[in-house]
PDB file of C-alpha atoms in Angstrom:
ATOM      1  CA  UNK V   1     314.452  26.610   6.022  1.00  0.00           C
ATOM      2  CA  UNK V   2     317.534  25.395   7.763  1.00  0.00           C
ATOM      3  CA  UNK V   3     320.143  27.972   8.834  1.00  0.00           C
ATOM      4  CA  UNK V   4     323.890  27.665   9.083  1.00  0.00           C
ATOM      5  CA  UNK V   5     324.936  24.631  11.383  1.00  0.00           C
ATOM      6  CA  UNK V   6     328.234  24.093  12.900  1.00  0.00           C
ATOM      7  CA  UNK V   7     329.583  21.258  14.630  1.00  0.00           C
ATOM      8  CA  UNK V   8     330.821  20.419  17.361  1.00  0.00           C
ATOM      9  CA  UNK V   9     328.953  23.002  19.332  1.00  0.00           C
ATOM     10  CA  UNK V  10     331.869  22.660  21.905  1.00  0.00           C
ATOM     11  CA  UNK V  11     335.472  21.200  21.701  1.00  0.00           C
ATOM     12  CA  UNK V  12     337.876  20.864  24.479  1.00  0.00           C
ATOM     13  CA  UNK V  13     341.302  19.852  23.591  1.00  0.00           C
ATOM     14  CA  UNK V  14     344.976  19.847  24.761  1.00  0.00           C
ATOM     15  CA  UNK V  15     347.672  22.186  23.921  1.00  0.00           C
ATOM     16  CA  UNK V  16     349.435  20.989  20.646  1.00  0.00           C
ATOM     17  CA  UNK V  17     346.630  18.882  19.213  1.00  0.00           C
ATOM     18  CA  UNK V  18     345.016  19.271  15.953  1.00  0.00           C
ATOM     19  CA  UNK V  19     341.229  20.170  15.820  1.00  0.00           C
ATOM     20  CA  UNK V  20     338.849  20.392  12.804  1.00  0.00           C
ATOM     21  CA  UNK V  21     335.679  22.517  12.787  1.00  0.00           C
ATOM     22  CA  UNK V  22     332.769  22.051  10.365  1.00  0.00           C
ATOM     23  CA  UNK V  23     330.458  24.480   8.892  1.00  0.00           C
ATOM     24  CA  UNK V  24     327.184  23.642   6.773  1.00  0.00           C
ATOM     25  CA  UNK V  25     326.087  26.961   5.004  1.00  0.00           C
ATOM     26  CA  UNK V  26     322.565  27.785   4.270  1.00  0.00           C
ATOM     27  CA  UNK V  27     321.580  25.730   1.073  1.00  0.00           C
ATOM     28  CA  UNK V  28     322.247  27.668  -2.159  1.00  0.00           C
ATOM     29  CA  UNK V  29     324.624  30.271  -0.428  1.00  0.00           C
ATOM     30  CA  UNK V  30     327.734  30.685  -2.468  1.00  0.00           C
ATOM     31  CA  UNK V  31     329.728  32.727   0.014  1.00  0.00           C
ATOM     32  CA  UNK V  32     331.080  31.498   3.198  1.00  0.00           C
ATOM     33  CA  UNK V  33     332.773  33.163   5.846  1.00  0.00           C
ATOM     34  CA  UNK V  34     334.921  32.201   9.142  1.00  0.00           C
ATOM     35  CA  UNK V  35     335.309  34.662  11.960  1.00  0.00           C
ATOM     36  CA  UNK V  36     336.524  34.067  15.398  1.00  0.00           C
ATOM     37  CA  UNK V  37     334.858  35.805  18.701  1.00  0.00           C
ATOM     38  CA  UNK V  38     336.699  36.205  22.019  1.00  0.00           C
ATOM     39  CA  UNK V  39     335.069  36.876  25.177  1.00  0.00           C
ATOM     40  CA  UNK V  40     333.860  40.754  25.293  1.00  0.00           C
ATOM     41  CA  UNK V  41     334.893  41.381  21.730  1.00  0.00           C
ATOM     42  CA  UNK V  42     333.450  41.456  18.476  1.00  0.00           C
ATOM     43  CA  UNK V  43     333.771  38.715  15.761  1.00  0.00           C
ATOM     44  CA  UNK V  44     337.158  38.795  13.863  1.00  0.00           C
ATOM     45  CA  UNK V  45     337.417  37.959  10.423  1.00  0.00           C
ATOM     46  CA  UNK V  46     339.483  35.007   9.446  1.00  0.00           C
ATOM     47  CA  UNK V  47     338.623  33.874   5.608  1.00  0.00           C
ATOM     48  CA  UNK V  48     335.999  33.820   3.227  1.00  0.00           C
ATOM     49  CA  UNK V  49     335.217  31.389   0.178  1.00  0.00           C
ATOM     50  CA  UNK V  50     333.294  32.317  -3.007  1.00  0.00           C
ATOM     51  CA  UNK V  51     332.426  28.877  -4.380  1.00  0.00           C
ATOM     52  CA  UNK V  52     335.385  26.356  -3.574  1.00  0.00           C
ATOM     53  CA  UNK V  53     338.251  29.091  -3.688  1.00  0.00           C
ATOM     54  CA  UNK V  54     339.175  31.295  -0.796  1.00  0.00           C
ATOM     55  CA  UNK V  55     338.688  34.737  -1.820  1.00  0.00           C
ATOM     56  CA  UNK V  56     340.422  36.506   1.017  1.00  0.00           C
ATOM     57  CA  UNK V  57     342.447  34.850   3.860  1.00  0.00           C
ATOM     58  CA  UNK V  58     343.986  37.798   5.074  1.00  0.00           C
ATOM     59  CA  UNK V  59     342.543  37.136   8.652  1.00  0.00           C
ATOM     60  CA  UNK V  60     344.103  33.761   9.277  1.00  0.00           C
ATOM     61  CA  UNK V  61     346.512  34.677  12.106  1.00  0.00           C
ATOM     62  CA  UNK V  62     349.245  32.310  10.984  1.00  0.00           C
ATOM     63  CA  UNK V  63     350.195  29.035   9.181  1.00  0.00           C
ATOM     64  CA  UNK V  64     348.456  26.705  11.878  1.00  0.00           C
ATOM     65  CA  UNK V  65     345.070  27.861  10.530  1.00  0.00           C
ATOM     66  CA  UNK V  66     343.921  26.370   7.336  1.00  0.00           C
ATOM     67  CA  UNK V  67     340.423  26.319   5.858  1.00  0.00           C
ATOM     68  CA  UNK V  68     338.877  24.278   2.771  1.00  0.00           C
ATOM     69  CA  UNK V  69     335.595  24.003   0.969  1.00  0.00           C
ATOM     70  CA  UNK V  70     336.174  21.444  -1.598  1.00  0.00           C
ATOM     71  CA  UNK V  71     332.758  21.000  -3.085  1.00  0.00           C
ATOM     72  CA  UNK V  72     331.355  24.650  -2.704  1.00  0.00           C
ATOM     73  CA  UNK V  73     329.323  23.710   0.367  1.00  0.00           C
ATOM     74  CA  UNK V  74     330.564  22.335   3.570  1.00  0.00           C
ATOM     75  CA  UNK V  75     333.836  24.026   4.781  1.00  0.00           C
ATOM     76  CA  UNK V  76     336.261  22.752   7.322  1.00  0.00           C
ATOM     77  CA  UNK V  77     338.616  24.974   9.596  1.00  0.00           C
ATOM     78  CA  UNK V  78     341.671  23.367  10.774  1.00  0.00           C
ATOM     79  CA  UNK V  79     343.853  24.259  13.447  1.00  0.00           C
ATOM     80  CA  UNK V  80     347.283  22.561  14.001  1.00  0.00           C
ATOM     81  CA  UNK V  81     349.307  22.461  17.119  1.00  0.00           C
ATOM     82  CA  UNK V  82     346.798  24.365  18.895  1.00  0.00           C
ATOM     83  CA  UNK V  83     347.542  27.101  21.733  1.00  0.00           C
ATOM     84  CA  UNK V  84     345.826  28.418  24.499  1.00  0.00           C
ATOM     85  CA  UNK V  85     345.475  31.770  22.785  1.00  0.00           C
ATOM     86  CA  UNK V  86     343.236  29.825  20.131  1.00  0.00           C
ATOM     87  CA  UNK V  87     340.485  29.518  22.910  1.00  0.00           C
ATOM     88  CA  UNK V  88     337.355  31.353  21.434  1.00  0.00           C
ATOM     89  CA  UNK V  89     333.895  30.842  19.625  1.00  0.00           C
ATOM     90  CA  UNK V  90     334.671  30.118  16.164  1.00  0.00           C
ATOM     91  CA  UNK V  91     331.556  31.578  13.858  1.00  0.00           C
ATOM     92  CA  UNK V  92     330.804  30.406  10.308  1.00  0.00           C
ATOM     93  CA  UNK V  93     328.446  32.632   8.185  1.00  0.00           C
ATOM     94  CA  UNK V  94     326.981  32.509   4.701  1.00  0.00           C
ATOM     95  CA  UNK V  95     325.401  34.697   2.163  1.00  0.00           C
ATOM     96  CA  UNK V  96     323.599  34.409  -1.145  1.00  0.00           C
ATOM     97  CA  UNK V  97     326.421  35.931  -3.381  1.00  0.00           C
ATOM     98  CA  UNK V  98     323.876  37.932  -5.160  1.00  0.00           C
ATOM     99  CA  UNK V  99     324.011  41.704  -5.578  1.00  0.00           C
ATOM    100  CA  UNK V 100     320.495  42.556  -4.206  1.00  0.00           C
ATOM    101  CA  UNK V 101     321.506  41.298  -0.930  1.00  0.00           C
ATOM    102  CA  UNK V 102     325.104  42.178  -0.933  1.00  0.00           C
ATOM    103  CA  UNK V 103     327.112  40.539   1.878  1.00  0.00           C
ATOM    104  CA  UNK V 104     323.996  39.980   4.333  1.00  0.00           C
ATOM    105  CA  UNK V 105     325.834  37.346   6.310  1.00  0.00           C
ATOM    106  CA  UNK V 106     323.767  34.931   8.404  1.00  0.00           C
ATOM    107  CA  UNK V 107     325.618  33.240  11.114  1.00  0.00           C
ATOM    108  CA  UNK V 108     325.642  29.837  12.668  1.00  0.00           C
ATOM    109  CA  UNK V 109     325.884  29.141  16.659  1.00  0.00           C
ATOM    110  CA  UNK V 110     329.405  29.011  16.655  1.00  0.00           C
ATOM    111  CA  UNK V 111     331.859  26.174  17.916  1.00  0.00           C
ATOM    112  CA  UNK V 112     333.280  27.187  21.402  1.00  0.00           C
ATOM    113  CA  UNK V 113     336.833  26.063  21.349  1.00  0.00           C
ATOM    114  CA  UNK V 114     338.834  25.536  24.593  1.00  0.00           C
ATOM    115  CA  UNK V 115     342.629  24.671  24.491  1.00  0.00           C
ATOM    116  CA  UNK V 116     343.910  23.413  27.907  1.00  0.00           C
TER     117      UNK V 116
ATOM    118  CA  UNK U   1     341.874  50.092   7.044  1.00  0.00           C
ATOM    119  CA  UNK U   2     338.670  49.806   8.067  1.00  0.00           C
ATOM    120  CA  UNK U   3     337.688  50.593  11.855  1.00  0.00           C
ATOM    121  CA  UNK U   4     334.247  50.595  13.967  1.00  0.00           C
ATOM    122  CA  UNK U   5     333.998  52.209  17.265  1.00  0.00           C
ATOM    123  CA  UNK U   6     331.162  51.446  19.467  1.00  0.00           C
ATOM    124  CA  UNK U   7     332.090  53.643  22.477  1.00  0.00           C
ATOM    125  CA  UNK U   8     329.094  52.583  24.641  1.00  0.00           C
ATOM    126  CA  UNK U   9     330.169  49.253  26.274  1.00  0.00           C
ATOM    127  CA  UNK U  10     327.172  48.821  28.454  1.00  0.00           C
ATOM    128  CA  UNK U  11     323.718  50.539  28.716  1.00  0.00           C
ATOM    129  CA  UNK U  12     321.007  49.764  31.366  1.00  0.00           C
ATOM    130  CA  UNK U  13     317.523  51.029  30.664  1.00  0.00           C
ATOM    131  CA  UNK U  14     314.064  50.377  32.232  1.00  0.00           C
ATOM    132  CA  UNK U  15     311.436  48.705  29.858  1.00  0.00           C
ATOM    133  CA  UNK U  16     309.768  51.315  27.655  1.00  0.00           C
ATOM    134  CA  UNK U  17     312.297  53.883  27.604  1.00  0.00           C
ATOM    135  CA  UNK U  18     314.050  54.717  24.128  1.00  0.00           C
ATOM    136  CA  UNK U  19     317.711  53.875  23.825  1.00  0.00           C
ATOM    137  CA  UNK U  20     320.283  54.804  21.119  1.00  0.00           C
ATOM    138  CA  UNK U  21     323.397  52.809  20.355  1.00  0.00           C
ATOM    139  CA  UNK U  22     326.239  54.813  18.890  1.00  0.00           C
ATOM    140  CA  UNK U  23     328.397  53.660  15.869  1.00  0.00           C
ATOM    141  CA  UNK U  24     331.238  55.612  14.328  1.00  0.00           C
ATOM    142  CA  UNK U  25     333.207  54.142  11.224  1.00  0.00           C
ATOM    143  CA  UNK U  26     336.332  54.935   9.546  1.00  0.00           C
ATOM    144  CA  UNK U  27     337.050  53.735   5.912  1.00  0.00           C
ATOM    145  CA  UNK U  28     338.913  55.199   2.965  1.00  0.00           C
ATOM    146  CA  UNK U  29     336.361  53.799   0.539  1.00  0.00           C
ATOM    147  CA  UNK U  30     333.872  55.832  -1.203  1.00  0.00           C
ATOM    148  CA  UNK U  31     331.422  52.817  -1.389  1.00  0.00           C
ATOM    149  CA  UNK U  32     330.762  50.653   1.431  1.00  0.00           C
ATOM    150  CA  UNK U  33     327.724  49.009   3.553  1.00  0.00           C
ATOM    151  CA  UNK U  34     327.066  49.335   7.029  1.00  0.00           C
ATOM    152  CA  UNK U  35     325.257  46.611   9.129  1.00  0.00           C
ATOM    153  CA  UNK U  36     323.744  46.084  12.571  1.00  0.00           C
ATOM    154  CA  UNK U  37     323.598  42.499  14.346  1.00  0.00           C
ATOM    155  CA  UNK U  38     321.981  41.539  17.573  1.00  0.00           C
ATOM    156  CA  UNK U  39     323.763  38.623  19.719  1.00  0.00           C
ATOM    157  CA  UNK U  40     321.244  37.733  22.347  1.00  0.00           C
ATOM    158  CA  UNK U  41     322.312  35.440  25.301  1.00  0.00           C
ATOM    159  CA  UNK U  42     322.002  32.483  23.266  1.00  0.00           C
ATOM    160  CA  UNK U  43     324.682  33.628  21.172  1.00  0.00           C
ATOM    161  CA  UNK U  44     323.785  33.512  17.704  1.00  0.00           C
ATOM    162  CA  UNK U  45     324.179  36.500  15.633  1.00  0.00           C
ATOM    163  CA  UNK U  46     321.179  38.046  14.056  1.00  0.00           C
ATOM    164  CA  UNK U  47     321.037  40.309  11.196  1.00  0.00           C
ATOM    165  CA  UNK U  48     319.128  43.362  11.610  1.00  0.00           C
ATOM    166  CA  UNK U  49     319.965  45.766   8.718  1.00  0.00           C
ATOM    167  CA  UNK U  50     322.615  46.629   5.955  1.00  0.00           C
ATOM    168  CA  UNK U  51     322.800  50.219   4.556  1.00  0.00           C
ATOM    169  CA  UNK U  52     324.612  51.216   1.356  1.00  0.00           C
ATOM    170  CA  UNK U  53     326.748  54.482   1.742  1.00  0.00           C
ATOM    171  CA  UNK U  54     324.962  56.218  -1.084  1.00  0.00           C
ATOM    172  CA  UNK U  55     321.575  56.018   0.862  1.00  0.00           C
ATOM    173  CA  UNK U  56     321.422  58.304   3.840  1.00  0.00           C
ATOM    174  CA  UNK U  57     317.848  58.006   4.372  1.00  0.00           C
ATOM    175  CA  UNK U  58     316.929  57.046   7.789  1.00  0.00           C
ATOM    176  CA  UNK U  59     315.193  53.911   8.026  1.00  0.00           C
ATOM    177  CA  UNK U  60     312.358  52.740  10.478  1.00  0.00           C
ATOM    178  CA  UNK U  61     311.392  48.848  11.142  1.00  0.00           C
ATOM    179  CA  UNK U  62     308.799  48.697  13.841  1.00  0.00           C
ATOM    180  CA  UNK U  63     310.454  49.726  17.006  1.00  0.00           C
ATOM    181  CA  UNK U  64     313.936  49.997  15.330  1.00  0.00           C
ATOM    182  CA  UNK U  65     315.120  53.052  13.589  1.00  0.00           C
ATOM    183  CA  UNK U  66     318.641  53.907  12.216  1.00  0.00           C
ATOM    184  CA  UNK U  67     320.127  57.226  11.472  1.00  0.00           C
ATOM    185  CA  UNK U  68     323.041  57.270   8.938  1.00  0.00           C
ATOM    186  CA  UNK U  69     324.972  60.446   8.767  1.00  0.00           C
ATOM    187  CA  UNK U  70     327.861  60.297   6.272  1.00  0.00           C
ATOM    188  CA  UNK U  71     329.216  63.715   7.294  1.00  0.00           C
ATOM    189  CA  UNK U  72     330.003  62.426  10.984  1.00  0.00           C
ATOM    190  CA  UNK U  73     330.667  58.802   9.749  1.00  0.00           C
ATOM    191  CA  UNK U  74     328.006  57.457  12.125  1.00  0.00           C
ATOM    192  CA  UNK U  75     325.491  55.084  11.958  1.00  0.00           C
ATOM    193  CA  UNK U  76     323.250  54.856  15.143  1.00  0.00           C
ATOM    194  CA  UNK U  77     320.584  52.697  16.023  1.00  0.00           C
ATOM    195  CA  UNK U  78     317.667  53.572  18.154  1.00  0.00           C
ATOM    196  CA  UNK U  79     315.115  51.171  20.128  1.00  0.00           C
ATOM    197  CA  UNK U  80     311.868  52.844  20.942  1.00  0.00           C
ATOM    198  CA  UNK U  81     309.940  51.677  23.777  1.00  0.00           C
ATOM    199  CA  UNK U  82     312.469  48.934  24.766  1.00  0.00           C
ATOM    200  CA  UNK U  83     311.419  45.756  26.067  1.00  0.00           C
ATOM    201  CA  UNK U  84     313.296  42.808  27.914  1.00  0.00           C
ATOM    202  CA  UNK U  85     313.722  40.679  24.788  1.00  0.00           C
ATOM    203  CA  UNK U  86     315.700  43.651  23.406  1.00  0.00           C
ATOM    204  CA  UNK U  87     318.354  42.723  26.034  1.00  0.00           C
ATOM    205  CA  UNK U  88     321.526  41.624  23.913  1.00  0.00           C
ATOM    206  CA  UNK U  89     324.865  42.774  22.551  1.00  0.00           C
ATOM    207  CA  UNK U  90     324.675  44.905  19.440  1.00  0.00           C
ATOM    208  CA  UNK U  91     327.353  45.030  16.918  1.00  0.00           C
ATOM    209  CA  UNK U  92     327.914  47.409  14.401  1.00  0.00           C
ATOM    210  CA  UNK U  93     329.880  46.386  11.342  1.00  0.00           C
ATOM    211  CA  UNK U  94     331.516  47.762   8.026  1.00  0.00           C
ATOM    212  CA  UNK U  95     332.310  46.089   4.587  1.00  0.00           C
ATOM    213  CA  UNK U  96     334.003  47.365   1.569  1.00  0.00           C
ATOM    214  CA  UNK U  97     332.311  46.733  -1.951  1.00  0.00           C
ATOM    215  CA  UNK U  98     334.496  44.966  -4.222  1.00  0.00           C
ATOM    216  CA  UNK U  99     334.077  43.393  -7.611  1.00  0.00           C
ATOM    217  CA  UNK U 100     332.691  40.300  -6.243  1.00  0.00           C
ATOM    218  CA  UNK U 101     329.268  39.779  -4.209  1.00  0.00           C
ATOM    219  CA  UNK U 102     330.837  39.111  -0.831  1.00  0.00           C
ATOM    220  CA  UNK U 103     333.446  40.673   1.327  1.00  0.00           C
ATOM    221  CA  UNK U 104     334.539  40.467   5.029  1.00  0.00           C
ATOM    222  CA  UNK U 105     332.755  42.496   8.003  1.00  0.00           C
ATOM    223  CA  UNK U 106     334.899  44.493  10.522  1.00  0.00           C
ATOM    224  CA  UNK U 107     332.905  44.593  13.609  1.00  0.00           C
ATOM    225  CA  UNK U 108     332.820  46.893  16.315  1.00  0.00           C
ATOM    226  CA  UNK U 109     333.349  45.555  20.146  1.00  0.00           C
ATOM    227  CA  UNK U 110     329.621  45.752  20.691  1.00  0.00           C
ATOM    228  CA  UNK U 111     327.349  47.527  23.129  1.00  0.00           C
ATOM    229  CA  UNK U 112     325.809  45.477  25.806  1.00  0.00           C
ATOM    230  CA  UNK U 113     322.140  46.578  26.341  1.00  0.00           C
ATOM    231  CA  UNK U 114     320.335  45.501  29.566  1.00  0.00           C
ATOM    232  CA  UNK U 115     316.507  46.204  29.667  1.00  0.00           C
ATOM    233  CA  UNK U 116     314.834  45.676  33.090  1.00  0.00           C
ATOM    234  CA  UNK U 117     311.387  45.938  34.320  1.00  0.00           C
TER     235      UNK U 117
END
């Protein structure tokens, strides 16, 4: 079946602009996660959803970052007033939400964001 | 706070050699999960294994094996008879266990494995 998909694959924007990154999880997966990966580093947690609600948003770096998942499937990560330091690969993952496969997260290909 | 340390930044081996990737973790939780992921040059993270903190049995899957030692807070990963296709960055990760069925992963900085002919 289809894996996690993310669009766009690449996004170049100018400092101060607004961007939206989209994630389509694996069908039927109830949990959805956003991570950010800078060059040479491991993924860094941003936020995760259980259904439509944000269960943990402790990783969002500041109030310029916001994410939604209005129907419990597709999620959008929104970044306002982008800064050069926001440049990174933004990864989305999903998991079934079942105890038997607790937290086995399957990742998408990522969106590479470059802020000029 | 949770922390994962992968002290080996980069390892180079010749094909058919065995190689072990180290992972040391820190957590105050008594119950937790440990993971390994592979990130090939294409960039997409691939899930390899999940291990519950209660289960200290070693696991083998083909050429891959994992050694979990709670006493030393380590979860090391060994590739036997390495192949060029094993070249990738490997990440160790840790998650808490909460009342729900999901929680965030805390990743290490990764170990880049280069396998040459």
